[in-house]
CSV table of C-alpha atoms and ligand atoms in Angstrom, one decimal:
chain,number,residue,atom,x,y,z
A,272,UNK,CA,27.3,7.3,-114.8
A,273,UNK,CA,30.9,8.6,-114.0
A,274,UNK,CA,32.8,6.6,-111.6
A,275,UNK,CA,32.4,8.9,-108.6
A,276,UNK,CA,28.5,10.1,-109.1
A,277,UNK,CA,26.3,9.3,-106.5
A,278,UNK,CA,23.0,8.3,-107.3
A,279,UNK,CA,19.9,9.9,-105.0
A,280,UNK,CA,16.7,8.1,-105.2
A,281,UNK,CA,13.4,10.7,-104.4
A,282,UNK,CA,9.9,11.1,-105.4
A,283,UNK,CA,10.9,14.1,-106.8
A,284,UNK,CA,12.9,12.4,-109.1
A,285,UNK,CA,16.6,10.4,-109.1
A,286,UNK,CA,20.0,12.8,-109.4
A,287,UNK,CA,23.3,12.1,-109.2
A,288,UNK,CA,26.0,13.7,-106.8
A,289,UNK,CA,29.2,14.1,-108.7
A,290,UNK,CA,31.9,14.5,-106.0
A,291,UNK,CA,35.6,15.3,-108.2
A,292,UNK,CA,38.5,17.5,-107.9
A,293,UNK,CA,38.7,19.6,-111.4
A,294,UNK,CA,34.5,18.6,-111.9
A,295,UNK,CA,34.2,22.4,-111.7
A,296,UNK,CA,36.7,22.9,-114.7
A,297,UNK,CA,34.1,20.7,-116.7
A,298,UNK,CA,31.0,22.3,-116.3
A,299,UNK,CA,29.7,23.0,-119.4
A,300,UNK,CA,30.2,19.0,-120.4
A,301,UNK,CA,28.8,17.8,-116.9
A,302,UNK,CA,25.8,20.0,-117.5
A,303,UNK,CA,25.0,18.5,-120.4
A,304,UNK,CA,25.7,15.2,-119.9
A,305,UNK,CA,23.9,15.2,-116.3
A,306,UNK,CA,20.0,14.2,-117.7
A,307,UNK,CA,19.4,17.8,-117.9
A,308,UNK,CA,18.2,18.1,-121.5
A,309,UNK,CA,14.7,17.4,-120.7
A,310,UNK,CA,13.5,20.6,-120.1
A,311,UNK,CA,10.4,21.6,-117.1
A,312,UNK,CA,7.8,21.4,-119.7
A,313,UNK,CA,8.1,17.4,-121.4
A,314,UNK,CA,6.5,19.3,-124.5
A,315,UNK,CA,9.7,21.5,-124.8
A,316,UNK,CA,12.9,18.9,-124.5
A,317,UNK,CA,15.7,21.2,-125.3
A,318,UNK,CA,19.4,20.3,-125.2
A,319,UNK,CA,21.2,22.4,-122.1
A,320,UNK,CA,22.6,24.5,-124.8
A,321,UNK,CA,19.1,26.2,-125.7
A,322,UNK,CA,18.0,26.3,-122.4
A,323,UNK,CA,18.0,29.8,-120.2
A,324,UNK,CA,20.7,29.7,-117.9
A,325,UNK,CA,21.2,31.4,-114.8
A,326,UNK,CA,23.8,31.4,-112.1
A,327,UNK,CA,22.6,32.4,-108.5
A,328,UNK,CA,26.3,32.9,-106.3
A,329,UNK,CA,27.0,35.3,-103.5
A,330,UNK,CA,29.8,38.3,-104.3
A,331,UNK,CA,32.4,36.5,-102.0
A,332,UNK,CA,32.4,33.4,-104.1
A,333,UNK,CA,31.8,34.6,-106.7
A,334,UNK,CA,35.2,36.8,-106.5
A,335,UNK,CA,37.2,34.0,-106.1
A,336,UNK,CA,35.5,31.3,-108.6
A,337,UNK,CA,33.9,33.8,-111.2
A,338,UNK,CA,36.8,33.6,-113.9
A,339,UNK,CA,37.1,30.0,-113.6
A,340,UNK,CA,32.6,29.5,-113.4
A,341,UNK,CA,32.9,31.4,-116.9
A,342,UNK,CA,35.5,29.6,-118.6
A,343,UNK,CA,34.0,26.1,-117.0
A,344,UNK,CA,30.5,27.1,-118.5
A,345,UNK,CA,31.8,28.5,-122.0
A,346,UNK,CA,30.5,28.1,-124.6
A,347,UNK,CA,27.1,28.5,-122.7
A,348,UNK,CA,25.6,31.7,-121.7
A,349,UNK,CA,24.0,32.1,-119.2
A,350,UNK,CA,22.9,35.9,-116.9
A,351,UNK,CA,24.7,36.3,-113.3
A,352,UNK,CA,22.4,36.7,-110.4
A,353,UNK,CA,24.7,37.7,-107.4
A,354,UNK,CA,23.5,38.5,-103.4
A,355,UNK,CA,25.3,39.9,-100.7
A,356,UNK,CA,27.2,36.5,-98.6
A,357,UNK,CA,26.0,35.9,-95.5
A,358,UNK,CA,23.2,34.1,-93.2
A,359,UNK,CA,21.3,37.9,-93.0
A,360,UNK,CA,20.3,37.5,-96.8
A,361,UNK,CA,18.8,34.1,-96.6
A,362,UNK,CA,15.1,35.9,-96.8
A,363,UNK,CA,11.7,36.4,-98.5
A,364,UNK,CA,13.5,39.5,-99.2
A,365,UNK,CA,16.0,37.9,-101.5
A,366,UNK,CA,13.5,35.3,-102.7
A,367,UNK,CA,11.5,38.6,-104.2
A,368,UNK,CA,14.5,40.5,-105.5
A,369,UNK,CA,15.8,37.0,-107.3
A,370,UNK,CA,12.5,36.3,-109.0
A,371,UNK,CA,12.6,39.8,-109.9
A,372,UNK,CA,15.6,40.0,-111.6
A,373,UNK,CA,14.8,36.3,-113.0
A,374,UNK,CA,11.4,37.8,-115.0
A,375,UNK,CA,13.7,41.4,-116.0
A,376,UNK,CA,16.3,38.6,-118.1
A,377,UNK,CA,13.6,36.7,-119.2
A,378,UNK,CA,14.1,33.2,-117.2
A,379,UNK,CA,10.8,31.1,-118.7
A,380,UNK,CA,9.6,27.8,-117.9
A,381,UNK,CA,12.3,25.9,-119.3
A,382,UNK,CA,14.8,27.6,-117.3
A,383,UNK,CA,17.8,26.0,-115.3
A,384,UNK,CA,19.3,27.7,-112.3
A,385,UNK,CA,22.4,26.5,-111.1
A,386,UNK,CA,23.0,27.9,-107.3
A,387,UNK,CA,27.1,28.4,-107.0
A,388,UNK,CA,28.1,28.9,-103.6
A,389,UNK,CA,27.6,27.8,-99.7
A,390,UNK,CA,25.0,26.8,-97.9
A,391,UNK,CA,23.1,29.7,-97.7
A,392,UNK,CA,23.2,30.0,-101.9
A,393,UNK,CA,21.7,26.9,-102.0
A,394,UNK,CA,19.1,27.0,-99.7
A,395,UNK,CA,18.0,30.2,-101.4
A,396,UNK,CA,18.3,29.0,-105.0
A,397,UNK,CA,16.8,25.7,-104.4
A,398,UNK,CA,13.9,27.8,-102.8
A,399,UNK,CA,13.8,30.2,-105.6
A,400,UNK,CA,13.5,27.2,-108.3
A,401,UNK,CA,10.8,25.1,-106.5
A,402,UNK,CA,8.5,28.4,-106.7
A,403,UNK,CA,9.8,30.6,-109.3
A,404,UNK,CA,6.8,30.2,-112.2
A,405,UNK,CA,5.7,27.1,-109.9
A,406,UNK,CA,9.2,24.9,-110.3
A,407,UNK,CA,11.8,25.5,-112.6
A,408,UNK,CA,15.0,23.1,-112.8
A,409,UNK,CA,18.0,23.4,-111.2
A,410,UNK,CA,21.2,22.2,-110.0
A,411,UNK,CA,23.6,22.5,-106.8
A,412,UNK,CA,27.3,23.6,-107.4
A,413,UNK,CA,28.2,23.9,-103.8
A,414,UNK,CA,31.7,25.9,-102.5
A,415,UNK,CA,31.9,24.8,-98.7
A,416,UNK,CA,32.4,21.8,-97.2
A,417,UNK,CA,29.6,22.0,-94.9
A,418,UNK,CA,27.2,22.7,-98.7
A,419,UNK,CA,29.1,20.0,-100.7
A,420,UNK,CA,28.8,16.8,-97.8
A,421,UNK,CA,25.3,18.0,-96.0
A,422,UNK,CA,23.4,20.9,-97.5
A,423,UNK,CA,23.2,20.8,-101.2
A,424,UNK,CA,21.9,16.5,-101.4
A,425,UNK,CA,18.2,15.8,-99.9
A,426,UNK,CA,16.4,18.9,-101.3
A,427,UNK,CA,15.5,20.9,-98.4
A,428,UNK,CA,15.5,24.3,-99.3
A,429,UNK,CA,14.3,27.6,-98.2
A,430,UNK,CA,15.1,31.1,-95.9
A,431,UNK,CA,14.5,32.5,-92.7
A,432,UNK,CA,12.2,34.4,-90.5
A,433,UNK,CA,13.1,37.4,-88.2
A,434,UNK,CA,11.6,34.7,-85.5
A,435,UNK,CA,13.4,31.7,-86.9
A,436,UNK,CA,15.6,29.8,-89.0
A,437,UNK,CA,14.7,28.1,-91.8
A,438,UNK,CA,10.9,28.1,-91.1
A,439,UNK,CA,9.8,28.6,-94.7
A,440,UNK,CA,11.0,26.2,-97.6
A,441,UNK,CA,9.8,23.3,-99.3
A,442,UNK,CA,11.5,19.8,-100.1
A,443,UNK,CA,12.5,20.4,-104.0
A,444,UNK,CA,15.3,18.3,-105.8
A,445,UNK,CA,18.2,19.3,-107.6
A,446,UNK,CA,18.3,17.7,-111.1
A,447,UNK,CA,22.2,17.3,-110.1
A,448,UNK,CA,24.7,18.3,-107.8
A,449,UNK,CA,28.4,19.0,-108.7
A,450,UNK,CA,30.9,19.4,-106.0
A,451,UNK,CA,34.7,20.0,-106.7
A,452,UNK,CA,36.6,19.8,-103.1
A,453,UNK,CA,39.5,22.1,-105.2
A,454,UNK,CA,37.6,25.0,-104.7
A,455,UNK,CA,38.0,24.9,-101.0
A,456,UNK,CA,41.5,26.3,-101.5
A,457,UNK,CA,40.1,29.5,-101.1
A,458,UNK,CA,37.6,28.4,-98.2
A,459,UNK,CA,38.2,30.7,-94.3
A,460,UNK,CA,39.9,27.4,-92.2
A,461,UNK,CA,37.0,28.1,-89.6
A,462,UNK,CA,34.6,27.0,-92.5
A,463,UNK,CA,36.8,24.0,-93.3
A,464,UNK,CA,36.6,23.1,-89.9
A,465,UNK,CA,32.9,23.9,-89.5
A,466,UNK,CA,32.2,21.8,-92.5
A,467,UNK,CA,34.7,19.0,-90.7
A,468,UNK,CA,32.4,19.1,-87.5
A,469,UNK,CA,29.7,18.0,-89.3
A,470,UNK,CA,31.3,15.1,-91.1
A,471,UNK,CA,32.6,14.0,-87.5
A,472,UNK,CA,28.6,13.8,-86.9
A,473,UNK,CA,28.3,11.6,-89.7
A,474,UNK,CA,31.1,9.6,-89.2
A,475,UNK,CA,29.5,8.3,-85.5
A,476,UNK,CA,26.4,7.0,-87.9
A,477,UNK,CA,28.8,5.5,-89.8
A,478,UNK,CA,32.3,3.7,-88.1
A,479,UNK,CA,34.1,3.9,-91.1
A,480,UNK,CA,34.0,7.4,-91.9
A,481,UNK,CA,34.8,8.0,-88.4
A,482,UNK,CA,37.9,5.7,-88.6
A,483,UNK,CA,39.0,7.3,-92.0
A,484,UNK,CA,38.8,11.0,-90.4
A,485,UNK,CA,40.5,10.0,-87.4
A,486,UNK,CA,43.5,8.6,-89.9
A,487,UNK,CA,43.3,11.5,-92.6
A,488,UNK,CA,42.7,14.5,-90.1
A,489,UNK,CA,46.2,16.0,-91.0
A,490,UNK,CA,45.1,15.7,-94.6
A,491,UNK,CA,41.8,17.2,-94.0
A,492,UNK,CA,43.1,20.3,-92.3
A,493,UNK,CA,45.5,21.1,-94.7
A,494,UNK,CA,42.8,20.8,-97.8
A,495,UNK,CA,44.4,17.7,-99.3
A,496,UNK,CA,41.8,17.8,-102.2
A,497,UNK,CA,41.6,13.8,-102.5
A,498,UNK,CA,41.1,13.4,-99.1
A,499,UNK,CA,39.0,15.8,-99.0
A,500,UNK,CA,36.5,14.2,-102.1
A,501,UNK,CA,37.1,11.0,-100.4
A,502,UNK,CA,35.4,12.1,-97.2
A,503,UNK,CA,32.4,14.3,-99.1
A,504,UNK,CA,32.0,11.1,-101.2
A,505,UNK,CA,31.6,9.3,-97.9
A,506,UNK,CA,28.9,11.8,-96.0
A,507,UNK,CA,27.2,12.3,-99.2
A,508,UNK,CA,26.5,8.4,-99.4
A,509,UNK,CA,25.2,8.4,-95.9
A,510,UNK,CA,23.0,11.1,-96.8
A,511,UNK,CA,21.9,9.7,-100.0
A,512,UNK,CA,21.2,6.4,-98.2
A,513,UNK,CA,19.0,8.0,-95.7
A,514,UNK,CA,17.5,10.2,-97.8
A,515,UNK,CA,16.5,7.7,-100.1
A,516,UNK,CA,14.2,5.8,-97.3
A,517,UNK,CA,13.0,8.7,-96.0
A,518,UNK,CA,12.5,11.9,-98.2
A,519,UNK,CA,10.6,14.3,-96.1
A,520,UNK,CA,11.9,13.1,-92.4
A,521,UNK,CA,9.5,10.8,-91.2
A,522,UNK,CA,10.9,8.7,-89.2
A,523,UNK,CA,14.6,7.3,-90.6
A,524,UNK,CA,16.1,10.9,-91.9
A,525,UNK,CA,15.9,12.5,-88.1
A,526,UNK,CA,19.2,10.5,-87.4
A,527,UNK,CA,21.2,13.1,-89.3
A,528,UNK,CA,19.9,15.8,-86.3
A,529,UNK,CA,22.4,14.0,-84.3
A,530,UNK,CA,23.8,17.1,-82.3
A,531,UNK,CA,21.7,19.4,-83.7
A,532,UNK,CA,18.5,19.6,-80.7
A,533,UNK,CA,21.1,21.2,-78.5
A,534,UNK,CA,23.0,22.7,-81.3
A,535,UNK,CA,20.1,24.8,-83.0
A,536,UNK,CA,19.3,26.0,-79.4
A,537,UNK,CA,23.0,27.4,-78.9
A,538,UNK,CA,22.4,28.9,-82.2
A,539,UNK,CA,19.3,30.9,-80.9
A,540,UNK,CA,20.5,31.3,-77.4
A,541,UNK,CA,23.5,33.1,-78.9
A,542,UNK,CA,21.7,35.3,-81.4
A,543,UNK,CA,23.4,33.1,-84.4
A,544,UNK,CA,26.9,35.0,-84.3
A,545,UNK,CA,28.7,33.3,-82.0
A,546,UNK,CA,28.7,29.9,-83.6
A,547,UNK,CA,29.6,28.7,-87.1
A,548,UNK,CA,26.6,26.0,-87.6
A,549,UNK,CA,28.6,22.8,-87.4
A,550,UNK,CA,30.6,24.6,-84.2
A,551,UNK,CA,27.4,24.8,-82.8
A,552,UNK,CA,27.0,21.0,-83.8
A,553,UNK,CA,30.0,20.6,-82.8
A,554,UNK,CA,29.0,21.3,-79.1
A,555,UNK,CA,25.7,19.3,-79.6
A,556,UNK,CA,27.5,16.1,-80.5
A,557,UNK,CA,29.8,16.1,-77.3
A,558,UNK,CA,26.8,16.3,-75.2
A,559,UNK,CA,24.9,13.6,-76.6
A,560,UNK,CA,27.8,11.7,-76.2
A,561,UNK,CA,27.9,12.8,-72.8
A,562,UNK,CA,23.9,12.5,-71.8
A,563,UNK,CA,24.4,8.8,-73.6
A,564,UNK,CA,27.5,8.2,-71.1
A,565,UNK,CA,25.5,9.5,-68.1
A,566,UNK,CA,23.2,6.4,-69.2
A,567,UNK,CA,25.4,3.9,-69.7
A,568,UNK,CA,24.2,3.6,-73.4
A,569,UNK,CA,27.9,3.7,-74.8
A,570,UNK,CA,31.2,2.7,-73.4
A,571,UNK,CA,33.5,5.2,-71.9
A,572,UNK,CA,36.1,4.2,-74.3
A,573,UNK,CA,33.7,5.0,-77.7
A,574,UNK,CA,32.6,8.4,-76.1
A,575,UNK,CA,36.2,9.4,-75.4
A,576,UNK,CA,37.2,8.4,-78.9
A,577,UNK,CA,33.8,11.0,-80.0
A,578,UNK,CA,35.3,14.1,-77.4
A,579,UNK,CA,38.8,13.3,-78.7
A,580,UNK,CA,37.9,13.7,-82.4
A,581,UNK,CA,36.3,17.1,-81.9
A,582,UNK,CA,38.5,18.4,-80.0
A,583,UNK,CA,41.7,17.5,-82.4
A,584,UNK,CA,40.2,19.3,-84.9
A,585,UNK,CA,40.8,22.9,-83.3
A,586,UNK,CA,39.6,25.0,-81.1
A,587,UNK,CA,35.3,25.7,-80.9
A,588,UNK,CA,34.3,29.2,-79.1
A,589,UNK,CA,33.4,28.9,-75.8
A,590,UNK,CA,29.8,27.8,-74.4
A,591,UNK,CA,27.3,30.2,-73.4
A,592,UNK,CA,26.4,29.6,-70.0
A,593,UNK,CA,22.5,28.7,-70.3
A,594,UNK,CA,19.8,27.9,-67.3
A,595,UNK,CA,17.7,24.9,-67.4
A,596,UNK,CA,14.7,26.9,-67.9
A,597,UNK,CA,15.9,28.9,-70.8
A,598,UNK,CA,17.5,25.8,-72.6
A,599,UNK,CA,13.9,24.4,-72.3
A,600,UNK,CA,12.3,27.4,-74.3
A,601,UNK,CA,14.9,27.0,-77.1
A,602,UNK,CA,14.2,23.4,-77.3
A,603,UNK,CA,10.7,23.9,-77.7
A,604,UNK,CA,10.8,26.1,-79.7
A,605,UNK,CA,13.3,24.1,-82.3
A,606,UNK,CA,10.9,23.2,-85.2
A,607,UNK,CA,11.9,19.6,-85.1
A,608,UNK,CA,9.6,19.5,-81.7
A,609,UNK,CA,6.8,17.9,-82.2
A,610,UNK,CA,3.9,17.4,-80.1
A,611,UNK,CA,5.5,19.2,-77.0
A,612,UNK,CA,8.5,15.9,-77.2
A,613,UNK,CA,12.3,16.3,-77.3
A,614,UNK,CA,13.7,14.2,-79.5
A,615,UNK,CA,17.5,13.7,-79.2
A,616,UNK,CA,19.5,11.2,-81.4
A,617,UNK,CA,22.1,9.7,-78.7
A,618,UNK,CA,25.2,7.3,-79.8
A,619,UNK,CA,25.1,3.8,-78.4
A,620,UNK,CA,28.3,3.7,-80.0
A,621,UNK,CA,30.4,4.9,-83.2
A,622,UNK,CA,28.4,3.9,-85.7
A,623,UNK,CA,25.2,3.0,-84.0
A,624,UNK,CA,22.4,5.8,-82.6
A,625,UNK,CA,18.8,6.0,-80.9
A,626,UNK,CA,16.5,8.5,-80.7
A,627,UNK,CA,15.6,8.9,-77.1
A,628,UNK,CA,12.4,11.4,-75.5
A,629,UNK,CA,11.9,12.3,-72.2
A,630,UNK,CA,15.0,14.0,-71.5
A,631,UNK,CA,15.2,16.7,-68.7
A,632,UNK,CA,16.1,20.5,-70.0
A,633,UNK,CA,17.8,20.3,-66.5
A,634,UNK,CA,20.1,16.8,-67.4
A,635,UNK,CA,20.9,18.5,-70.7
A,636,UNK,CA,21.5,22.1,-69.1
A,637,UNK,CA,24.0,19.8,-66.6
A,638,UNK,CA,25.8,18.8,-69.3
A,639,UNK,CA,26.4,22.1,-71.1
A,640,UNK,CA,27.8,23.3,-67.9
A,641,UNK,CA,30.2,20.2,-67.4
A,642,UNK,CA,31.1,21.0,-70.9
A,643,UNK,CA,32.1,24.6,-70.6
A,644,UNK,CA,34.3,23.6,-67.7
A,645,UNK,CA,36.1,21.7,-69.8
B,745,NAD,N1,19.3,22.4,-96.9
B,745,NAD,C1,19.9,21.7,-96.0
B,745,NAD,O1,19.7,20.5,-95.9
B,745,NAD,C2,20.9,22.3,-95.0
B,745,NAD,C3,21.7,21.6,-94.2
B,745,NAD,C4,22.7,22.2,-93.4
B,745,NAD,C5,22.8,23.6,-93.4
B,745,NAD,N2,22.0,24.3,-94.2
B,745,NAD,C6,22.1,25.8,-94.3
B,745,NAD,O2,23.4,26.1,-94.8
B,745,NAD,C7,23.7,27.4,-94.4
B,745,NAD,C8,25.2,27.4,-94.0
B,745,NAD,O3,26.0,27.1,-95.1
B,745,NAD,P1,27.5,27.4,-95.2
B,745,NAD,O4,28.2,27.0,-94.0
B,745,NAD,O5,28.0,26.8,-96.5
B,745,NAD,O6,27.6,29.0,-95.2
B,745,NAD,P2,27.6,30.1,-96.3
B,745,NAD,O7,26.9,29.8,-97.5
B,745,NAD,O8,27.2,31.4,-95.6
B,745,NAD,O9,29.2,30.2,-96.6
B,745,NAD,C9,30.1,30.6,-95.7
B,745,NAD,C10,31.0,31.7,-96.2
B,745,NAD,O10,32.0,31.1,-97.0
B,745,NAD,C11,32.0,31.8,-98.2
B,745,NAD,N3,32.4,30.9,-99.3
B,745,NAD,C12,31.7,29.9,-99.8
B,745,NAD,N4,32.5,29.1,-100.6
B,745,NAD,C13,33.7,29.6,-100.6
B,745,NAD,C14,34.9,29.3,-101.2
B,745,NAD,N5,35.0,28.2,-101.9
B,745,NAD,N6,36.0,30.0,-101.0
B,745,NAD,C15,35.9,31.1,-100.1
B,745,NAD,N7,34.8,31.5,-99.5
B,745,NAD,C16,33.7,30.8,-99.7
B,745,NAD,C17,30.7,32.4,-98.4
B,745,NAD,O11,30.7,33.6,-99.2
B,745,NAD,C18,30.3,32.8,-96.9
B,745,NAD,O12,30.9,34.0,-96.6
B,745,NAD,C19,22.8,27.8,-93.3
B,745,NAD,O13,21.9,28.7,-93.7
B,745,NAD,C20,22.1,26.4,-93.0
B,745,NAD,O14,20.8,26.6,-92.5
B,745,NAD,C21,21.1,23.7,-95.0
């Protein structure tokens, strides 16, 4: 295994997580090399080369990466499936135009599919392989920083409903993931940032990724590519070690929610356009930081050191300004509820969480407001 692969353990199978600036140049030899020759069907083994190949990206990516993709991939073929970018197309809609076009190029049983882009690629593509002729193989190249350190390791995949976000999917491995942090050269800076919100979350599960962005934040920000690997090398480990344990969220794997109950809910409450997902994160982290402060579960000095790190990494838009009542709806109606409980994952201190019920819509909706007044 190459230096910097990451091995994921999972029912469905171990992968590796190849985090490398220039991986994406190599594509063609990483595909093969990556324990992909066995095919989906054991009674056809076929070396990558004979396998069909398809590449699920969206146009935006796709315009930026497409030349390098094809000479990366060459001399494979492979057929170009390409959506529209964007949260709007991550549907059944797509899933049924996808498989479509899949059965018009003639993708069979021992297909692979590799999904080339964000977040919202991946979820689609992972959700399109887990069903498309009942499971077909594939593998995550992601393009964002939020994708390459959070979304394309641990095999949740799937699309939204016009009532909510991600409610249909299934939990389907990738056969490998291959992340180059060169290609966010091209990546909007409120993505970067976005992406950099969430690794601040993972950083308070783990001290030492917190420490190492609080040192390399100037690097981050301006795309230094081996800082950058060094830091999705880091979050993917944490996720690989939780994942590991706990596949399917049972009981270990709700850690990484950490500022995501109040998160999702300014997500909804704000009709999903105001906030990039880790922004909204973002948000959710400071207050858990705050609702642990108002119970003297973490010192004032940890907590400041939590606020400090967000806020140095740029400016977040502003708070909605959200009742107590209607902040207990959203909550509620977070899939993540269960049984009528709140659960919210609070810092005890960088590098140490708890998952705490009981909390008060109202204590929460306090917070918010404490927030948005700076
Ligand atoms: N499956 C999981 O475990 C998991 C975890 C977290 C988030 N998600 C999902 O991820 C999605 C968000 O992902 P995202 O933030 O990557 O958004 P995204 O996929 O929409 O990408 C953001 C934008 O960046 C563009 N882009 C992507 N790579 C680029 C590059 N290298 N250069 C220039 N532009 C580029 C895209 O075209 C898009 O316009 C949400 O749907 C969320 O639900 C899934």
């Amino acid at each position: 295994m190459p230096a910097h692969e990451i091995k994921v353990r999972t029912a469905g199978g171990p992968y590796g997580v190849l985090v490398e600036p220039g991986a994406l140049a190599r594509l063609a030899a990483e595909l093969s090399n990556g324990g992909l020759k066995a095919a989906a069907t054991p009674s056809r083994p076929e070396p990558v080369a004979q396998r069909p190949l398809f590449v699920i990206t969206d146009s935006n990516v796709w315009k930026h990466w497409g030349r390098a993709f094809d000479a990366a991939v060459s001399p494979l073929r492979y057929g170009l499936i390409k959506i529209r970018p964007g949260e709007e197309r991550k549907k059944l809609e797509t899933v049924e135009r996808i498989s479509e076009r899949l059965v018009a190029l003639g993708a069979d049983r021992g297909t692979l599919l590799i999904a080339f882009g964000g977040g919202v690629v991946g979820d689609i593509g992972g959700f399109v392989a887990s069903v498309y002729l009942r499971g077909v193989d594939y593998v995550q190249a992601p393009t964002t920083l939020l994708a390459q350190i959070d979304s394309s390791v641990g095999g949740k995949t799937g699309v939204n409903l016009p009532c909510g976000k991600n409610l249909v999917g299934s939990f389907y491995q990738p056969k490998r993931v291959i992340a180059d942090p060169r290609v966010f050269r091209t990546l909007p800076q409120r993505e970067l940032r976005a992406g950099l919100y969430e690794a601040i979350k993972c950083g308070v599960l783990r001290r030492s990724l917190f420490v190492f962005i609080e040192e390399r934040r100037e690097a981050l920000l301006r795309k230094d590519p081996e800082a950058l690997a060094e830091l999705v090398r880091g979050c993917v480990g944490l996720k690989a070690w939780v994942v590991t344990r706990d596949e399917r969220e049972g009981g270990l794997r709700r850690i990484l929610n950490l500022g995501h109950t109040v998160g999702h809910a300014l997500e909804s409450e704000t009709g999903y356009r105001r906030f990039l997902h880790g922004e909204a994160v973002a948000w959710g982290l400071r207050a858990a930081t705050l609702l642990a402060e108002d119970r003297g579960m973490i010192r004032p000095a940890e907590a400041a050191r939590i606020h400090a790190l967000v806020k140095a990494m740029g400016p977040l838009p502003p708070l909605p300004r959200i009742s107590a009542a209607r902040l207990a709806s959203r909550l509620l109606a977070d899939k993540k509820t269960r049984g009528g409980a709140v659960h919210f994952v609070l810092p005890e201190a960088i590098g140490k969480v708890r998952i705490v019920t009981g909390i008060e819509p109202r204590s929460v909706a306090r917070v918010l407001e404490r927030l948005r007044h700076g």
